[in-house]
Coordinates of C-alpha atoms and ligand atoms in Angstrom, one line a residue:
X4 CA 12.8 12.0 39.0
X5 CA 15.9 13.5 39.0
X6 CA 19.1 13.0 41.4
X7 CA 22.3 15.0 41.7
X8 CA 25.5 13.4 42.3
X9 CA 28.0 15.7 41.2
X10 CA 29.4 15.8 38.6
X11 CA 26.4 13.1 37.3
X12 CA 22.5 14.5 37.0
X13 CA 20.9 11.5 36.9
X14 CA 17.4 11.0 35.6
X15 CA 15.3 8.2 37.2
X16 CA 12.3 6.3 35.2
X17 CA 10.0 3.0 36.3
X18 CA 10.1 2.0 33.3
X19 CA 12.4 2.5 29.8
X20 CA 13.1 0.2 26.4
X21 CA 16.6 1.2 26.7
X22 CA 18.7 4.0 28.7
X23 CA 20.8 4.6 25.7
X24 CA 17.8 5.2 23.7
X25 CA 16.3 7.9 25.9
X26 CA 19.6 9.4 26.5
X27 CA 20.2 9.6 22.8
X28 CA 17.3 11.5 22.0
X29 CA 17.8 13.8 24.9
X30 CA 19.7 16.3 22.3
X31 CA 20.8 18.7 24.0
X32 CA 21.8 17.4 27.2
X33 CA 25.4 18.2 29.1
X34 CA 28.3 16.5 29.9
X35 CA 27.5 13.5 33.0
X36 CA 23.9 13.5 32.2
X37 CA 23.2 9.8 33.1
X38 CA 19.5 7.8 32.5
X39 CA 18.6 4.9 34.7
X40 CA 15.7 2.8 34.4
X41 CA 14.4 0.3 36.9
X42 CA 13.1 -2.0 33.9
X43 CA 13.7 -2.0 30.0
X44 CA 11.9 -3.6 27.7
X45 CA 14.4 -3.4 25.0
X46 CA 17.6 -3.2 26.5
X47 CA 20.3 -3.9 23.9
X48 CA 23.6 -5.7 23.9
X49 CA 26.4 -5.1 20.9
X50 CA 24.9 -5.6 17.5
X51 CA 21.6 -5.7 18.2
X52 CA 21.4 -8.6 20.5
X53 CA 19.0 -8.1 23.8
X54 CA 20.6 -7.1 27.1
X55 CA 17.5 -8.8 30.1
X56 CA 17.1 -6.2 32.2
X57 CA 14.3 -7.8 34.7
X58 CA 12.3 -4.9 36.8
X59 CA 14.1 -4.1 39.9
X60 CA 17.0 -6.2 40.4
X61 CA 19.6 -5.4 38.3
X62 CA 21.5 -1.2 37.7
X63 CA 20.1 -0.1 33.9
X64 CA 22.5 2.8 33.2
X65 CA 23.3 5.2 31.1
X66 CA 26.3 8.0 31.3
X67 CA 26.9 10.9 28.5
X68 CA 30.4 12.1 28.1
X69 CA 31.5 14.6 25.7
X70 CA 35.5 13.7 25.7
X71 CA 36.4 16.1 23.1
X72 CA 38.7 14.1 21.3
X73 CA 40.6 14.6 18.3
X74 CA 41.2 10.9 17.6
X75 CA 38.8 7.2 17.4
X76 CA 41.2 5.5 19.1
X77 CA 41.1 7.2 22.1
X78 CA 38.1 6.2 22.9
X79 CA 38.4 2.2 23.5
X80 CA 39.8 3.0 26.9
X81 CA 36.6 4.3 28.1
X82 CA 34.7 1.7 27.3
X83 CA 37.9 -0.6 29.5
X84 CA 37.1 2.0 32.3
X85 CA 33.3 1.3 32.2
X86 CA 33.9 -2.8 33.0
X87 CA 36.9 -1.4 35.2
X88 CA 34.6 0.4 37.4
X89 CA 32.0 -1.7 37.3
X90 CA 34.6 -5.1 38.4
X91 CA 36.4 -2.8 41.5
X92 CA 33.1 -2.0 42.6
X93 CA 32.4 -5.7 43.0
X94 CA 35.1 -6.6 44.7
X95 CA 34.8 -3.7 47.0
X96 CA 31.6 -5.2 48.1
X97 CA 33.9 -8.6 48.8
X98 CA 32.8 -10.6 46.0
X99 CA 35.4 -13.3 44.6
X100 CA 36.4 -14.6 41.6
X101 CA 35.8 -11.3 39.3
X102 CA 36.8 -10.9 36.2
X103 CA 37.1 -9.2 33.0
X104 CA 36.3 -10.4 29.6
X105 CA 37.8 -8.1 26.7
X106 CA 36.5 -5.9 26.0
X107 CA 34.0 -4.8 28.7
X108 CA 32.4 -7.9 30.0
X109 CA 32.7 -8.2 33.9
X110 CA 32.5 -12.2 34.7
X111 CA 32.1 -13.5 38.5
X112 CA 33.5 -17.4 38.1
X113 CA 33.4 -17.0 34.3
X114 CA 29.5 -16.0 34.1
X115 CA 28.4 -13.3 32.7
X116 CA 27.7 -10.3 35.7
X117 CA 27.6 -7.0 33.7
X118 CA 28.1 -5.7 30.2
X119 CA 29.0 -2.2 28.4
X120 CA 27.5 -0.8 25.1
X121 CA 29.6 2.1 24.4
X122 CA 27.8 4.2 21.3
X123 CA 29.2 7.2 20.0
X124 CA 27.0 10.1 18.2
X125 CA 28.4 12.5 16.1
X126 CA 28.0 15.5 14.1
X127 CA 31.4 16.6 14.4
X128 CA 35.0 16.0 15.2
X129 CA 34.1 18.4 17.8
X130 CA 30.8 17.8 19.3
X131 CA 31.3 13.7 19.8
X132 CA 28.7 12.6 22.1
X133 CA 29.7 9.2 23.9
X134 CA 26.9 7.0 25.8
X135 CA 28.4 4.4 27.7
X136 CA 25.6 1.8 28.7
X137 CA 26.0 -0.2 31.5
X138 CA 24.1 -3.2 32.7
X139 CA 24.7 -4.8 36.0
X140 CA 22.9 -8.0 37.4
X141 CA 22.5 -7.3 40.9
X142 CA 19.5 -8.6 42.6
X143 CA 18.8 -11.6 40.1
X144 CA 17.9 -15.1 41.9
X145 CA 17.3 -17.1 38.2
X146 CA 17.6 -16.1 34.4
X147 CA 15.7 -17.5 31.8
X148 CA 16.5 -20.6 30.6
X149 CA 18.4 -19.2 27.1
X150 CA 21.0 -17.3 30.2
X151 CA 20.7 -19.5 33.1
X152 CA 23.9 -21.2 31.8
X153 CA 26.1 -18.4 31.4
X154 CA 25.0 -15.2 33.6
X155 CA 24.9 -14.6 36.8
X156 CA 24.2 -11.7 39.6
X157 CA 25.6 -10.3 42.9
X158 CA 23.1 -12.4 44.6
X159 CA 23.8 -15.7 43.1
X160 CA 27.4 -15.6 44.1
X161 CA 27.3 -14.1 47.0
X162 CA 24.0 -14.9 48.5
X163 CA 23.1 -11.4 49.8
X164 CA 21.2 -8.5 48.2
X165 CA 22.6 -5.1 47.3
X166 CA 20.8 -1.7 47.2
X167 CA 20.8 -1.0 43.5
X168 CA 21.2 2.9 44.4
X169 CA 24.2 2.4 46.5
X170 CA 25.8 0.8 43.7
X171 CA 24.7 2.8 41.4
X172 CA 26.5 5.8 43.0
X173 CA 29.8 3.9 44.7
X174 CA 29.6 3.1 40.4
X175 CA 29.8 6.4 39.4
X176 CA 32.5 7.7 41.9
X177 CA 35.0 5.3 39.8
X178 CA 33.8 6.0 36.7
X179 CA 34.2 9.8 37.4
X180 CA 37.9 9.0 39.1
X181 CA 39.2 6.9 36.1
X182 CA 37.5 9.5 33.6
X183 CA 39.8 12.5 34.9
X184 CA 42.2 9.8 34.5
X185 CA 41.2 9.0 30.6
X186 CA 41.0 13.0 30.0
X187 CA 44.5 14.0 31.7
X188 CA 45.9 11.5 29.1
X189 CA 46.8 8.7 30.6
X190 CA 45.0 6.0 29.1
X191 CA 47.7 3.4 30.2
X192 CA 46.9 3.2 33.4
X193 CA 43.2 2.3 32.5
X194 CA 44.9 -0.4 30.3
X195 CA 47.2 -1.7 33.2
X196 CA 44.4 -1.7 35.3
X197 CA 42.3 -3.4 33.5
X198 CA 45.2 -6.2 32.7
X199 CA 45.7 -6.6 36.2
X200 CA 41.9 -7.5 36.5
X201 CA 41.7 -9.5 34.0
X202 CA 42.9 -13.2 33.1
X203 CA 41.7 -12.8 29.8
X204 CA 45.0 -10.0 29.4
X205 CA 47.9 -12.6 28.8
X206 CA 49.0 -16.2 28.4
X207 CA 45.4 -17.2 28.2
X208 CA 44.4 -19.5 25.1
X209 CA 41.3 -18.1 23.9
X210 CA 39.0 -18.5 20.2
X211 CA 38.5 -15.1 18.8
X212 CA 34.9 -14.6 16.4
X213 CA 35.5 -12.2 13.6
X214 CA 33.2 -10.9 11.5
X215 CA 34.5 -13.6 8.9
X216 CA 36.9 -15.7 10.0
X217 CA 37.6 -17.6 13.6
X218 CA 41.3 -17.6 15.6
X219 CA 42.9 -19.4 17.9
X220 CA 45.5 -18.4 20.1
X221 CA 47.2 -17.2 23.3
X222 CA 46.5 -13.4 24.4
X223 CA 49.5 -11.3 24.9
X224 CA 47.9 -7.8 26.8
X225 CA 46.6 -4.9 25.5
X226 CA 47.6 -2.3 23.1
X227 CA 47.6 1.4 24.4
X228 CA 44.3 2.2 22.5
X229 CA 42.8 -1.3 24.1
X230 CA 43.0 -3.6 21.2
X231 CA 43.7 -7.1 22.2
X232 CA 46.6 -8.9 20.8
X233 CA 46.9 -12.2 20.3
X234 CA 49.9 -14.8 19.4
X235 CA 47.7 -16.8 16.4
X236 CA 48.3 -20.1 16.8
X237 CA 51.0 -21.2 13.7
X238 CA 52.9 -17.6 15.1
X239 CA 51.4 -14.6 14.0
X240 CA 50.7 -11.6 16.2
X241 CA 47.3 -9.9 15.4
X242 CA 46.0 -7.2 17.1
X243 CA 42.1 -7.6 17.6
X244 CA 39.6 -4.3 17.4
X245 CA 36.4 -6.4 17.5
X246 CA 35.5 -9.6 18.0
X247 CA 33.9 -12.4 20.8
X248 CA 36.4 -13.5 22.5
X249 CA 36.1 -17.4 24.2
X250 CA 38.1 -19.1 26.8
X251 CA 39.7 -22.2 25.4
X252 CA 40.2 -25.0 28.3
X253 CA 44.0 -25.2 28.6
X254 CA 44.2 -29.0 27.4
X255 CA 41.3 -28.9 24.7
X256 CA 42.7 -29.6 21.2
X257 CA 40.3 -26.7 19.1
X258 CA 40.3 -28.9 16.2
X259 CA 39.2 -32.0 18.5
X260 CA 36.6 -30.2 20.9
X261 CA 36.1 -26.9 21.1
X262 CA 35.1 -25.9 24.8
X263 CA 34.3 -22.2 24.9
X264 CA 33.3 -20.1 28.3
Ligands
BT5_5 C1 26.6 -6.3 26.3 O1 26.4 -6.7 25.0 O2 27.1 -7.0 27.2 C2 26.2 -4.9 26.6 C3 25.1 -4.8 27.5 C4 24.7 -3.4 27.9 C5 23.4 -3.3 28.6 C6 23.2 -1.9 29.1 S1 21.9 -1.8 30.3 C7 21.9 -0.1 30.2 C8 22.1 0.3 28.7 N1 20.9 0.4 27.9 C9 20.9 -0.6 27.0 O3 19.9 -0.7 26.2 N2 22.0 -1.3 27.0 C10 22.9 -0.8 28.0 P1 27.0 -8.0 24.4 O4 28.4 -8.2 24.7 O5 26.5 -8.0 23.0 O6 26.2 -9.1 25.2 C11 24.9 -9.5 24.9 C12 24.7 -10.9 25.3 O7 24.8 -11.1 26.7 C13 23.3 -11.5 24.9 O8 23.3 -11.9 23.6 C14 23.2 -12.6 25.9 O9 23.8 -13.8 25.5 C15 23.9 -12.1 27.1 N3 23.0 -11.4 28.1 C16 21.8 -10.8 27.8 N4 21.3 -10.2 29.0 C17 22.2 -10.6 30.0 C18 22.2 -10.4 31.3 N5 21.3 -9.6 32.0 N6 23.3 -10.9 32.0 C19 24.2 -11.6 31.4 N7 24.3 -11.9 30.1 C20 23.2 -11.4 29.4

């Protein structure tokens, strides 16, 4: 099925293993094509891990843009926008206690509501196809017992349902406002935006996961391309691309008990 809500052309299935997949291999497709699934079977997270994308109660969604840009490290900020979107439209809908995770996690009281998997394709400075994936946990009264700790959906918290295609679209309004927003140049207000949702932007003593090496620190706010930086414990400033980032309990001594959220 397919549903227009300009500028998006959405294409509706039962059933997918993963929105980015399909909208991958749909080659030729234009700008604002977006792929949403009631179900996956193999919905994905960041490096391979498994996004659980039950049938029915959560948004499975997938958005093409083609932001025609001469530089990598403009593209961070659209992946900020993604969880940006996704956390406003929450607390539109008068949920409490959202928040955002760098780089893209949206958290409702420090569980996990909805994630981003930004993957860009390429053949070409020119012709850089971006899918930005984006799960949302709506519907969801339990999670298995492996997520049951750390996720959690609009229902949970707020104890009503939502219509998963009202979402959907209130969704896509924002991500279609912030994106003329991205493409006119003006990244930084993504980047304040997001700060201003987020406690993980300053003074907030987190552990950062590198591929090789573990930090602890205190966050001190975005760069303009979205890194995070952080004031490494012992006085360093780093500035982090990639990495898990983990609250650190205010009073926890890391090398005594590490208590992550
Ligand atoms: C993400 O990865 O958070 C990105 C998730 C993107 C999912 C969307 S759904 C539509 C589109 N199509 C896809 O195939 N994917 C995208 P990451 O930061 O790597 O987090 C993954 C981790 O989150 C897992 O290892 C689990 O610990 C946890 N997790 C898995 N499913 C979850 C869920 N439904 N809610 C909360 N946490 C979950």
């Amino acid at each position: 099925m397919i549903i227009h809500r300009p500028p998006f052309t959405i294409h509706h299935f039962a059933t997918l293993g993963s929105t980015n997949d399909q909208l991958k291999a749909m080659d030729a497709a234009p700008e604002f094509t977006c792929v949403v699934a009631d179900e996956q079977t193999a919905g994905r997270g960041r490096r391979a891990r498994a996004w659980y994308s039950s049938p029915g109660d959560g948004l499975y969604l997938s958005i093409l843009l083609l932001p025609r840009s001469d530089s990598a490290s403009k593209l961070p900020p659209l992946g900020l926008m993604a969880s940006v979107a996704v956390a406003e439209t929450l607390v539109e809908r008068g949920v409490a206690g959202v928040d955002i995770k760098w780089p893209n996690d949206t958290l409702i009281n420090g569980r996990k509501v909805s994630g981003v998997l930004a993957e860009a394709v390429s053949s070409g400075p020119e012709s850089l196809r971006l899918i930005l994936g984006v799960g949302v946990n709506l519907n969801h009264r339990s999670f298995p017992p492996g997520l049951s700790e750390t996720a959690t959906s609009f229902a949970i918290e707020t104890g009503g349902r939502v219509d998963v295609e009202e979402f959907r679209d209130r969704l896509l309004e924002k991500i279609a406002q912030w994106y003329v927003v991205w493409r006119r140049g003006v990244s930084t207000s993504i980047i304040d935006r997001w700060q201003r949702l987020s406690t993980y932007a300053r003074g907030q003593r987190v552990v950062v996961t590198l591929e090789d090496e573990k930090l602890t620190g205190v966050t001190d706010g975005l760069t303009e391309t979205g890194a995070l930086r952080l004031a490494v414990d012992g006085g360093a400033l780093r500035t982090i691309l990639a990495g898990e980032v983990a609250k650190l309990r205010k009073d926890a001594d890391p090398s005594v008990r590490q208590s992550y959220v």
